Coordinates of C-alpha atoms in Angstrom, one line a residue:
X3 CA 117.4 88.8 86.1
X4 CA 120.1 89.8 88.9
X5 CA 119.1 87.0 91.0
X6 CA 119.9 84.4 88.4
X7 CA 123.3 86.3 87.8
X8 CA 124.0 85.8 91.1
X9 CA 123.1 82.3 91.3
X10 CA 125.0 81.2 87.8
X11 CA 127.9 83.2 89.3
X12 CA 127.9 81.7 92.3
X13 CA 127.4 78.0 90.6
X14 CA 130.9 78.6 88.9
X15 CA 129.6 79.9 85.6
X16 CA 131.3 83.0 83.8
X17 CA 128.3 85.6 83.4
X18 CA 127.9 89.2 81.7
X19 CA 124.8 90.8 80.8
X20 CA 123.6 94.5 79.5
X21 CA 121.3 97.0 81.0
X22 CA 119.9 100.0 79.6
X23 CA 121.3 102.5 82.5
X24 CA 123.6 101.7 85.2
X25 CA 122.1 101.9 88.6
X26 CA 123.0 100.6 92.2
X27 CA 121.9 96.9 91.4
X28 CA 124.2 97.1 88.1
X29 CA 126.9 98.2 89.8
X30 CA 126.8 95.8 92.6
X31 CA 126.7 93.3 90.1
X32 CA 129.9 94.3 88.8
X33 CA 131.7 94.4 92.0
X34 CA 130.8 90.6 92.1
X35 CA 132.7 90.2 89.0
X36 CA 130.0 90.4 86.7
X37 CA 130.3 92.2 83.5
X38 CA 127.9 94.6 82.8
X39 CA 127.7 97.0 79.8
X40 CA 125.3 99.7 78.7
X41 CA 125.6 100.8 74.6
X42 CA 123.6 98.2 72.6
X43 CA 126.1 97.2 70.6
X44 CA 127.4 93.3 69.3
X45 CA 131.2 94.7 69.8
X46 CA 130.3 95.3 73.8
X47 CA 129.3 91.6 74.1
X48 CA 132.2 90.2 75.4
X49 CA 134.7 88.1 73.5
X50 CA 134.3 84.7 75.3
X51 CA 130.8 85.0 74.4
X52 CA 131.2 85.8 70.5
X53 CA 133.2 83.2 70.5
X54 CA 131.5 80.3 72.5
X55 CA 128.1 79.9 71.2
X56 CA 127.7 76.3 71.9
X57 CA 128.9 76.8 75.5
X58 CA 126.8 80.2 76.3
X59 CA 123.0 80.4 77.4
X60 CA 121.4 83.8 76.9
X61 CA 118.7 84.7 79.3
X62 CA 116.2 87.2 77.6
X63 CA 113.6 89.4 80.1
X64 CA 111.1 90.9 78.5
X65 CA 112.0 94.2 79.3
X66 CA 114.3 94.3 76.4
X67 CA 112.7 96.2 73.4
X68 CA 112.3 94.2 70.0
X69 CA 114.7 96.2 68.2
X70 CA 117.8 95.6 70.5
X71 CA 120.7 95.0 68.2
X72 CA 122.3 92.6 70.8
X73 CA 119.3 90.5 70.9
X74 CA 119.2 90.3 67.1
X75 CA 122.8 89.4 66.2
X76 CA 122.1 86.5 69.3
X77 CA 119.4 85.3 67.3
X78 CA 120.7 85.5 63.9
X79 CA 123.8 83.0 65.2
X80 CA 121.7 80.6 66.8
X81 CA 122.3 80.9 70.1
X82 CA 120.3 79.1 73.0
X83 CA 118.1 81.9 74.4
X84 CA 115.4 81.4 76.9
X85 CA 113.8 83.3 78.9
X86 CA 114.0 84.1 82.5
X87 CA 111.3 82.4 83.2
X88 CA 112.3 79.6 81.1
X89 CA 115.4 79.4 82.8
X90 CA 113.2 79.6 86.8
X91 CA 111.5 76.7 85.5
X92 CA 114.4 74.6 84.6
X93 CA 116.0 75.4 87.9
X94 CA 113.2 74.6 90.2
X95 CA 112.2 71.4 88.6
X96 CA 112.5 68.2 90.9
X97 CA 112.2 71.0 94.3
X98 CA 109.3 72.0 96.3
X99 CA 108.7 75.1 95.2
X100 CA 106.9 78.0 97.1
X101 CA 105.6 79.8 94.2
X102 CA 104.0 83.6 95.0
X103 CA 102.0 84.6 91.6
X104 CA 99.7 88.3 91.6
X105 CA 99.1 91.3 89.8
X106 CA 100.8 93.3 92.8
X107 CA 101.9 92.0 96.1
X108 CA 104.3 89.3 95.2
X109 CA 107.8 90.3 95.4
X110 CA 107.0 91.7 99.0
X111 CA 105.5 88.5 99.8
X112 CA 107.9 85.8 98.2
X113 CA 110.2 88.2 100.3
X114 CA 108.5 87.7 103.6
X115 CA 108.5 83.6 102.8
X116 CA 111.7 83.6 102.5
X117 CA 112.9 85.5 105.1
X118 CA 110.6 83.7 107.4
X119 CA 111.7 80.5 106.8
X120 CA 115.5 81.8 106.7
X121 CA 114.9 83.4 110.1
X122 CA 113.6 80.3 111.5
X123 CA 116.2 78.0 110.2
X124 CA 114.1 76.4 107.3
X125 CA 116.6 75.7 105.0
X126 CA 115.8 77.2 101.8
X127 CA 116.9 79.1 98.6
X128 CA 114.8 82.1 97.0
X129 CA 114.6 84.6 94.0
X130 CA 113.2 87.3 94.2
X131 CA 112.0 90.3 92.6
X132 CA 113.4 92.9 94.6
X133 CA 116.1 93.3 97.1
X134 CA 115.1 92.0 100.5
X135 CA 117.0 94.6 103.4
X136 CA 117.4 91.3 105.5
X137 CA 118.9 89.5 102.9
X138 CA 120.7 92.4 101.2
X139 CA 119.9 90.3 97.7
X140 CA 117.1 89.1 95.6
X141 CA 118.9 85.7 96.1
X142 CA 119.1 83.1 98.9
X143 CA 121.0 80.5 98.0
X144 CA 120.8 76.9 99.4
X145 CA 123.4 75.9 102.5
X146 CA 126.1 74.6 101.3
X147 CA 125.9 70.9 101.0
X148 CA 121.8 71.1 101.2
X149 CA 121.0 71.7 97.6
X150 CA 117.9 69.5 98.3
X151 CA 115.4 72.3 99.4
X152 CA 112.4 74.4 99.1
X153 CA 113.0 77.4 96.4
X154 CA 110.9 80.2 96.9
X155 CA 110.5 82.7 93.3
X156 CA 108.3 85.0 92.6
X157 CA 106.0 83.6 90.1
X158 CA 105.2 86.8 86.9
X159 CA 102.4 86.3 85.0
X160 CA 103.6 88.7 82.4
X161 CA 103.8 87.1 79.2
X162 CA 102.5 84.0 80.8
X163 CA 105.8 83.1 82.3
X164 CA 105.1 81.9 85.9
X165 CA 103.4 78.6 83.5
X166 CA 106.6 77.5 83.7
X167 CA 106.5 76.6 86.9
X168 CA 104.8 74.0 89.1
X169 CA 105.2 74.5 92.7
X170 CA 103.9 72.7 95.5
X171 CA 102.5 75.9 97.4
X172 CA 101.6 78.3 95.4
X173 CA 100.3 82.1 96.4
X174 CA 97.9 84.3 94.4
X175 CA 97.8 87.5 96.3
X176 CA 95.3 89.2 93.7
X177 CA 94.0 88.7 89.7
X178 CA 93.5 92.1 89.1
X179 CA 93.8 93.0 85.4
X180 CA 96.9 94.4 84.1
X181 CA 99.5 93.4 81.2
X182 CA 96.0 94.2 78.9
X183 CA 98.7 94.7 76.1
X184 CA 99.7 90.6 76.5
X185 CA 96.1 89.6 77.2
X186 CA 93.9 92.0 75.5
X187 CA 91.5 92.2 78.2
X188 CA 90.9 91.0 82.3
X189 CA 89.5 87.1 81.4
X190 CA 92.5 85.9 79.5
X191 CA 94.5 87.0 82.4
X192 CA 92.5 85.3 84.8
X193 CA 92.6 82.3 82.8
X194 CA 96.6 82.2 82.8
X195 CA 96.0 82.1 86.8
X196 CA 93.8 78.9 86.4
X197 CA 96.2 77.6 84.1
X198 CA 99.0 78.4 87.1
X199 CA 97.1 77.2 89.8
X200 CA 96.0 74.2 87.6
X201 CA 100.0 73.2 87.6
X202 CA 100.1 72.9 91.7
X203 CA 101.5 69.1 92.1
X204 CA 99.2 66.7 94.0
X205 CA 98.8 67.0 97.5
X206 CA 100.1 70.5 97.6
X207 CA 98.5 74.1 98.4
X208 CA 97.1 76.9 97.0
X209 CA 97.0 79.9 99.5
X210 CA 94.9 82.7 97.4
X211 CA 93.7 86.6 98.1
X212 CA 89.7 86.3 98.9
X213 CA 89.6 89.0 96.6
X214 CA 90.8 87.0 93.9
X215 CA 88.4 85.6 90.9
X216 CA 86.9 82.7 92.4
X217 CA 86.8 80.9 89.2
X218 CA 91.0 80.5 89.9
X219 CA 90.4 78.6 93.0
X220 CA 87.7 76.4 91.0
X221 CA 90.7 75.6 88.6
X222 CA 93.2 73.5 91.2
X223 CA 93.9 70.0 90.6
X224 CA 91.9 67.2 92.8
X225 CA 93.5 67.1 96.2
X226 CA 95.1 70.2 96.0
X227 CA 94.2 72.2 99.6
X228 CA 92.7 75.7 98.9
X229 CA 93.4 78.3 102.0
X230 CA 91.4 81.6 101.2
X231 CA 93.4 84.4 103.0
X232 CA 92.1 88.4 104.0
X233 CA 91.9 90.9 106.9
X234 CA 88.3 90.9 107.5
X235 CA 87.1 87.6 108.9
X236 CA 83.9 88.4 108.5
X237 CA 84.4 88.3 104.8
X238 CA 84.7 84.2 104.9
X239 CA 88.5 83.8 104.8
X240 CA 90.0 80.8 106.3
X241 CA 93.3 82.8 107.2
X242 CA 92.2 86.2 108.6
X243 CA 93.9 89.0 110.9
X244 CA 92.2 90.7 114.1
X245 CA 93.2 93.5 116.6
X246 CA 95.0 95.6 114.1
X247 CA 96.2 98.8 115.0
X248 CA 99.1 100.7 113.8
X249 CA 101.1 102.2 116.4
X250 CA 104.2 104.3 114.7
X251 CA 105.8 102.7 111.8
X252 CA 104.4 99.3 113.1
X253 CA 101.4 97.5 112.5
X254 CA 100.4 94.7 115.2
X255 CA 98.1 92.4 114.8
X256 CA 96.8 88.3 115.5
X257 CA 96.8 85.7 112.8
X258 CA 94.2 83.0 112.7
X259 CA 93.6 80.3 110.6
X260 CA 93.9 76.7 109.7
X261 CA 97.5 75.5 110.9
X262 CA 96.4 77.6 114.3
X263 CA 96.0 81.2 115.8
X264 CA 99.3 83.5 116.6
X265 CA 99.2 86.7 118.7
X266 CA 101.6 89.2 119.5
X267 CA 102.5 89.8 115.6
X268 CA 104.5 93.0 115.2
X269 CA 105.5 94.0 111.6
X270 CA 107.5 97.0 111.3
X271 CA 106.8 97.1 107.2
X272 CA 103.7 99.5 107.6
X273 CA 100.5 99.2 105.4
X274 CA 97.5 96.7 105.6
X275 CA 98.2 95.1 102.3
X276 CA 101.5 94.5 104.3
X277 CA 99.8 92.8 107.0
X278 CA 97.5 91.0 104.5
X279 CA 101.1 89.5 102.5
X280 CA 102.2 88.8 106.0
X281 CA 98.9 86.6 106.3
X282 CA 100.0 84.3 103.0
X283 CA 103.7 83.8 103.5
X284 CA 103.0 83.2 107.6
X285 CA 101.0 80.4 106.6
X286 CA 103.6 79.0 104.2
X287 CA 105.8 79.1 107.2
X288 CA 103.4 77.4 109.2
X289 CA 103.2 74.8 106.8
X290 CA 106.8 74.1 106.7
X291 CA 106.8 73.6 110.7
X292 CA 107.7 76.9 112.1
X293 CA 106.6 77.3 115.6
X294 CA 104.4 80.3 116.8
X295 CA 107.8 81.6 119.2
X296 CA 109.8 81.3 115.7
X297 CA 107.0 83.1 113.7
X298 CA 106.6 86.0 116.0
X299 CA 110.2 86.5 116.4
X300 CA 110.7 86.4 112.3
X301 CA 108.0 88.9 111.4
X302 CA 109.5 91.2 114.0
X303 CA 112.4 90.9 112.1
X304 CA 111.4 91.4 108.9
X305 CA 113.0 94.7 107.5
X306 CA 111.0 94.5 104.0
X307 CA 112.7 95.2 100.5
X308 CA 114.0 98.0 99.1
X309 CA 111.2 100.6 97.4
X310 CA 108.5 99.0 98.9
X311 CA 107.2 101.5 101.9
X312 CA 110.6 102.3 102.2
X313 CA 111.1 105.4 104.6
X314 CA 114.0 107.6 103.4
X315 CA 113.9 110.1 105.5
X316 CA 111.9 110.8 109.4
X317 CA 111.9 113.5 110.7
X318 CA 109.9 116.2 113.1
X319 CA 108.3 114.9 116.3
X320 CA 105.3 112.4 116.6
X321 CA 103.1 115.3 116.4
X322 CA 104.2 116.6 113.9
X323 CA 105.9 114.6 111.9
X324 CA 107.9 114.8 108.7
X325 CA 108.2 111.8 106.0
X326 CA 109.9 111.0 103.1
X327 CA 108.7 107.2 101.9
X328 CA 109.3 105.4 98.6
X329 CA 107.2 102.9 96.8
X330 CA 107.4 100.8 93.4
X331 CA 103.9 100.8 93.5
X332 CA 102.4 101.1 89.7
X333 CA 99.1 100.1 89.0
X334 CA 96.0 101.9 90.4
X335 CA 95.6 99.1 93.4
X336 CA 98.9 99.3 94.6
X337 CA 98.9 102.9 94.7
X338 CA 95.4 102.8 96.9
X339 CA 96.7 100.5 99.1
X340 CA 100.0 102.9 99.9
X341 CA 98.3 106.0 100.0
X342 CA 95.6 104.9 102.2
X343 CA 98.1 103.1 104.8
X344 CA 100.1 106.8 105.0
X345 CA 96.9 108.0 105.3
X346 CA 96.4 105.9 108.0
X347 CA 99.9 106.6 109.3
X348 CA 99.8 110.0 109.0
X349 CA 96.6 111.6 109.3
X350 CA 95.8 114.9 108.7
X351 CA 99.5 116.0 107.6
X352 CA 99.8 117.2 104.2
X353 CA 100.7 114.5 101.9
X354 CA 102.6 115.3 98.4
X355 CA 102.4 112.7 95.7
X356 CA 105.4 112.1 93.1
X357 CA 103.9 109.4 90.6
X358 CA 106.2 108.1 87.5
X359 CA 103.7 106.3 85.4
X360 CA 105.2 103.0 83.7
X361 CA 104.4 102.0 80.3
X362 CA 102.5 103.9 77.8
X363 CA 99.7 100.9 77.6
X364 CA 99.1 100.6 81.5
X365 CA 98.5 103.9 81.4
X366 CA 96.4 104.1 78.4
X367 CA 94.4 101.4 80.3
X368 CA 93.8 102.3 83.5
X369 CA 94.2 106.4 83.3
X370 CA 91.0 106.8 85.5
X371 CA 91.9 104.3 87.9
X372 CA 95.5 106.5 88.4
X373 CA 93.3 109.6 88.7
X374 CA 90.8 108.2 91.3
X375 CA 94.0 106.5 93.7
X376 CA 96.2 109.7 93.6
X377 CA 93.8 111.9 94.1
X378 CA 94.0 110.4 97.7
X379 CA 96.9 112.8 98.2
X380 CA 96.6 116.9 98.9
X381 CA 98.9 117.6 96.1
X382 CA 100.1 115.3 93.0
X383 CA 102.8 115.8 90.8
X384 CA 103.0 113.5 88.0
X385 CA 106.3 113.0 85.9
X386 CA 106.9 112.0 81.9
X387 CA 105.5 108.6 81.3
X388 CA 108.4 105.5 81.5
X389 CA 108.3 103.6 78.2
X390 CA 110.5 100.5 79.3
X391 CA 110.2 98.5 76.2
X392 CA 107.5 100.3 74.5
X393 CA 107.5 102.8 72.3
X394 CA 105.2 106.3 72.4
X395 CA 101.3 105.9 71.5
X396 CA 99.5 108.7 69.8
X397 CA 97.9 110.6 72.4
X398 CA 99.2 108.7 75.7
X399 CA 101.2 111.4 77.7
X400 CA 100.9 111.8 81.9
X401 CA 98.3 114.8 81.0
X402 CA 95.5 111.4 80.2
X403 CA 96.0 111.1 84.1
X404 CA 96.2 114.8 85.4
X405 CA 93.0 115.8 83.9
X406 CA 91.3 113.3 85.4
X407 CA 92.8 114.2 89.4
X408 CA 90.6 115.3 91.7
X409 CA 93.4 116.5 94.3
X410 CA 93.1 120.1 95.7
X411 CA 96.7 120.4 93.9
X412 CA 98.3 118.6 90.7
X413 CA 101.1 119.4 88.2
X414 CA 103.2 118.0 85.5
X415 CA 107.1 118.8 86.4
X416 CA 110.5 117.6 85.2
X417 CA 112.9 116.0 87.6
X418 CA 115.0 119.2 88.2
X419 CA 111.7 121.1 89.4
X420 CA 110.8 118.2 91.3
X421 CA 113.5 118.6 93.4
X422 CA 113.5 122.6 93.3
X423 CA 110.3 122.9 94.6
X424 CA 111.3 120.4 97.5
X425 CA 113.9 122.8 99.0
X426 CA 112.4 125.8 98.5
X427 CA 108.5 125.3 99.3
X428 CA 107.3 123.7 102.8
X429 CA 103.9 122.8 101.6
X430 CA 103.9 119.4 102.5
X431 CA 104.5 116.9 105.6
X432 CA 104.9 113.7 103.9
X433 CA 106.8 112.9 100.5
X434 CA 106.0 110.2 98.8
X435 CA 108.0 109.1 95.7
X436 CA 105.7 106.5 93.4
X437 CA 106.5 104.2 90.3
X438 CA 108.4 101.4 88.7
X439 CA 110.6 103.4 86.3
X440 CA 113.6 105.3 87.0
X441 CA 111.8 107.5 89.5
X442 CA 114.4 105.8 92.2
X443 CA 117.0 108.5 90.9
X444 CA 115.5 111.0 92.5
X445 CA 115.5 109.3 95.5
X446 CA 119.3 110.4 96.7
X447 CA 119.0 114.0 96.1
X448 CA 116.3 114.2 97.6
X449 CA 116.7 112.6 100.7
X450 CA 119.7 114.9 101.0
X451 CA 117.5 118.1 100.6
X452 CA 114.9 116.9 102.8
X453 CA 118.0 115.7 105.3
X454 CA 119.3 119.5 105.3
X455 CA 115.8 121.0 105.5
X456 CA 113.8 119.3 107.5
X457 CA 116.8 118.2 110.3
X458 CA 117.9 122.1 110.2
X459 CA 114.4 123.1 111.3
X460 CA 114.3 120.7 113.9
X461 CA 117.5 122.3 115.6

C-alpha cells in the first residue's frame, strides 16, 4: 500500500491514507507529505477528499476489517474504490512485468530482481512488499524520461489478487496452502496459481519452485517457457545451485542452469531459502541480459529487506557468538526454513525463539505445523495471537500451539516480560524475534538491552 503512495505521490497526485497504528513506514510517509491518520473516523478523512468524490480514487487492502467506519461512509457515497491489487493491475498494463507470486518467498525475491537489475543498470521500476535496505523503499520508480520499462511487483495471491496481473515472467516460489479462510482448503489455492500462471503473455516465462504443485506448471499457456528452479540438482531442476557453504553471515555458492553457469556467487542475506530466491530472480536477470561480471557483483551487493533475516544485534566472538536476528516469517514453512539456516549458522549455541502468531484462522489451521517448526529452537516463547482484520474464534489462543511444542523450554509471556527476561537471564546465545504482526516493536528495546548486555560483557 506504501509503495503505491509513493508512486501516486511522486506522479503529482495529492494522497492521504489511514493506518491502524503509526509505525516507522507511517511516519516516513508523512515526512514525504503524505497525510496519514490513525482514529477511524469520517471527520479524520481529510477535507479535499469529502469534498472531491469524482476526483479521488480510494485504494482498499484487505487488511482493513469489515466494520471500518471510513470504508463504510466511502462506500455509502459512491466513491471509486479498488483494490490494491486492482490498482497494480491497471498500472502495469501495456509493461513487461516481472511478476513474483508464492505462499512465502516473494517479497524477498521481487526484492532481489529488482535490485539486480537496478545494480546492473537494467532500467526498471518495482513494488514491493517490504522495504529493500538497498533501495531504502518498497518502490523503484522508472528513470526519468524511461517510463517504458520492466515493473517488477510482488504478485499476492490472497483474495485472488495477483489475477490481476499478466506478466511476461512470472515466479512461483512455492503453492503451499495458506489463506484456507479465502480458499477453504489447499486445491482452490493451487488452482488460483494455474489461473496466474495461465495469464503469462505469449512467448514469456514461468520460473517456478520444484517443490511447487506440478499441476501449476501443466496450466501455462502454449509457448510459454517453464524453468523449474531448486538447490539440489539431483532433484531434476533446470536451475540448480552447487558448492554451498556458509562461511559467517555469507552463503557462497554456483548457479547453473539454462541461460548458463555463474561461480563465485556470494550473498551476504544468510539462509538456503535465500540462496534458492537468489536462484529465481538471478535467472530473471539473466534473461534481461545481465552479464555473469554484473551478476556476481549485484548479489554481493544485495543487502536484503528489512525483517527478513535481519541481524539486529552481533555480538561475542566467532566462537562464541551472540545474535539477535529478526524475521517476518509466519507460516510453518517460513519458520523451518529460518530456524534451520540459524541452525546452520549457529550451531550448537542456545537459540531462543520469540514467535507472534498472525491471524486467528492461520493459526487455527496450521497449529501443529507451528508446533513441529519452533520446536527447532531450545527455548520458545510464544506471544498473544495478532488478529489484523479478524476478529477472535472460540477456542483459538497461542496455547493451540504451545501444547503442541516439543522444545526443551516454552512459555506464553507479555511483551514487558519479554523484554524482562532478556536483561536479566543469559540463557540464550541467539535471539530470534518471529511474526508478521506488530512483533517489530519490540525490536528497539531490545536491541538496546542486548546492545548494553551483551557489548558490556565483551569489555
Amino acid at each position: 500500500m506504501s509503495a503505491l503512495a509513493r508512486w501516486f505521490q511522486a506522479n503529482g497526485h495529492t494522497v492521504a491514507g489511514y493506518d491502524k497504528t503509526s509505525t516507522p513506514l507511517t511516519e516516513a510517509l508523512a515526512a514525504e507529505g503524505i497525510a496519514v491518520h490513525y482514529d477511524d473516523a469520517v471527520a479524520s478523512i481529510p477535507a479535499a477528499v469529502r469534498e472531491n468524490p469524482a476526483q479521488t480514487l480510494v485504494v482498499l487492502t484487505p487488511a482493513i476489517p469489515k466494520d471500518h467506519q471510513e470504508w463504510a461512509w466511502l462506500r455509502e457515497k459512491g466513491y471509486d474504490i479498488r483494490k490494491r491489487s486492482q490498482v497494480l493491475g491497471v498500472l502495469t498494463q501495456g509493461h513487461r512485468t516481472i511478476a513474483v507470486a508464492g505462499t512465502h518467498g516473494k517479497t524477498t525475491t521481487s526484492s532481489m530482481v529488482a535490485h539486480l537489475l537496478h545494480h546492473a543498470g537494467v532500467p526498471c521500476a518495482a513494488f514491493l512488499g517490504g522495504i529493500s535496505v538497498n533501495l531504502g523503499s518498497n518502490l523503484l520508480l522508472p528513470p526519468i524520461g524511461n517510463s517504458d520499462v520492466p515493473i517488477v511487483v510482488e504478485a499476492d495471491e490472497y483474495d485472488r489478487s495477483f489475477l490481476t496481473l499478466h506478466p511476461t515472467i512470472a515466479i512461483v516460489t512455492s503453492t503451499d496452502a495458506d489463506h484456507l479462510d479465502i480458499y477453504g482448503n489447499k486445491e482452490a489455492l493451487v488452482e488460483s496459481f494455474r489461473q496466474f500462471v495461465g495469464q503469462i503473455q505469449p512467448g514469456g516465462t514461468l520460473i517456478i519452485n520444484h517443490t511447487a504443485d506440478a499441476s501449476v506448471a501443466a496450466a501455462v499457456p502454449a509457448g510459454v517457457r517453464v524453468i523449474r528452479y531448486g538447490l539440489n540438482p539431483e532433484q531434476g531442476p533446470e536451475l540448480s545451485a552447487s558448492n554451498i557453504t556458509a562461511q559467517g553471515h555469507q552463503f557462497h555458492f554456483a548457479l547453473h542452469g539454462p541461460q548458463g553457469s555463474v561461480d563465485a556467487l556470494t550473498l551476504a542475506v544468510p539462509g538456503y531459502h535465500n540462496v534458492e530466491n537468489m536462484l529465481a530472480a538471478a535467472c530473471v536477470a539473466q534473461l534481461e541480459g545481465v552479464s555473469p561480471e554484473h551478476l556476481q557483483a549485484a548479489v554481493a551487493a544485495y543487502k536484503g529487506v528489512k525483517r527478513r533475516f535481519e541481524f539486529i544485534v552481533t555480538a561475542g566472538t566467532p566462537e562464541q557468538p551472540k545474535v539477535y536476528v529478526d524475521d517476518y516469517a509466519h507460516h510453518p514453512r517460513e519458520i523451518e526454513a529460518f530456524l534451520r539456516s540459524v541452525r546452520a549458522l549457529y550451531p550448537g549455541r542456545q537459540l531462543r525463539v520469540v514467535f507472534q502468531p498472525h491471524l486467528f484462522t492461520r493459526t487455527r489451521d496450521f497449529a501443529a505445523g507451528f508446533a513441529e517448526s519452533l520446536s527447532l529452537a531450545d527455548e520458545v516463547v510464544l506471544m498473544d495471537i495478532y488478529p489484523a482484520r479478524e476478529l477472535p474464534l472460540e477456542g483459538v489462543t497461542s496455547e493451540l500451539i504451545l501444547s503442541q511444542i516439543t522444545a526443551p523450554q516454552k512459555s506464553l509471556q507479555t511483551s514487558d516480560k519479554i523484554l524482562a527476561n532478556a536483561g536479566a537471564d543469559s540463557n540464550f546465545d541467539v535471539l530470534a524475534t518471529v511474526g508478521a504482526g506488530d512483533i517489530d516493536k519490540l525490536v528497539p528495546d531490545l536491541k538496546n538491552i542486548l546492545d548494553i548486555r551483551w557489548n558490556e560483557a565483551q569489555a
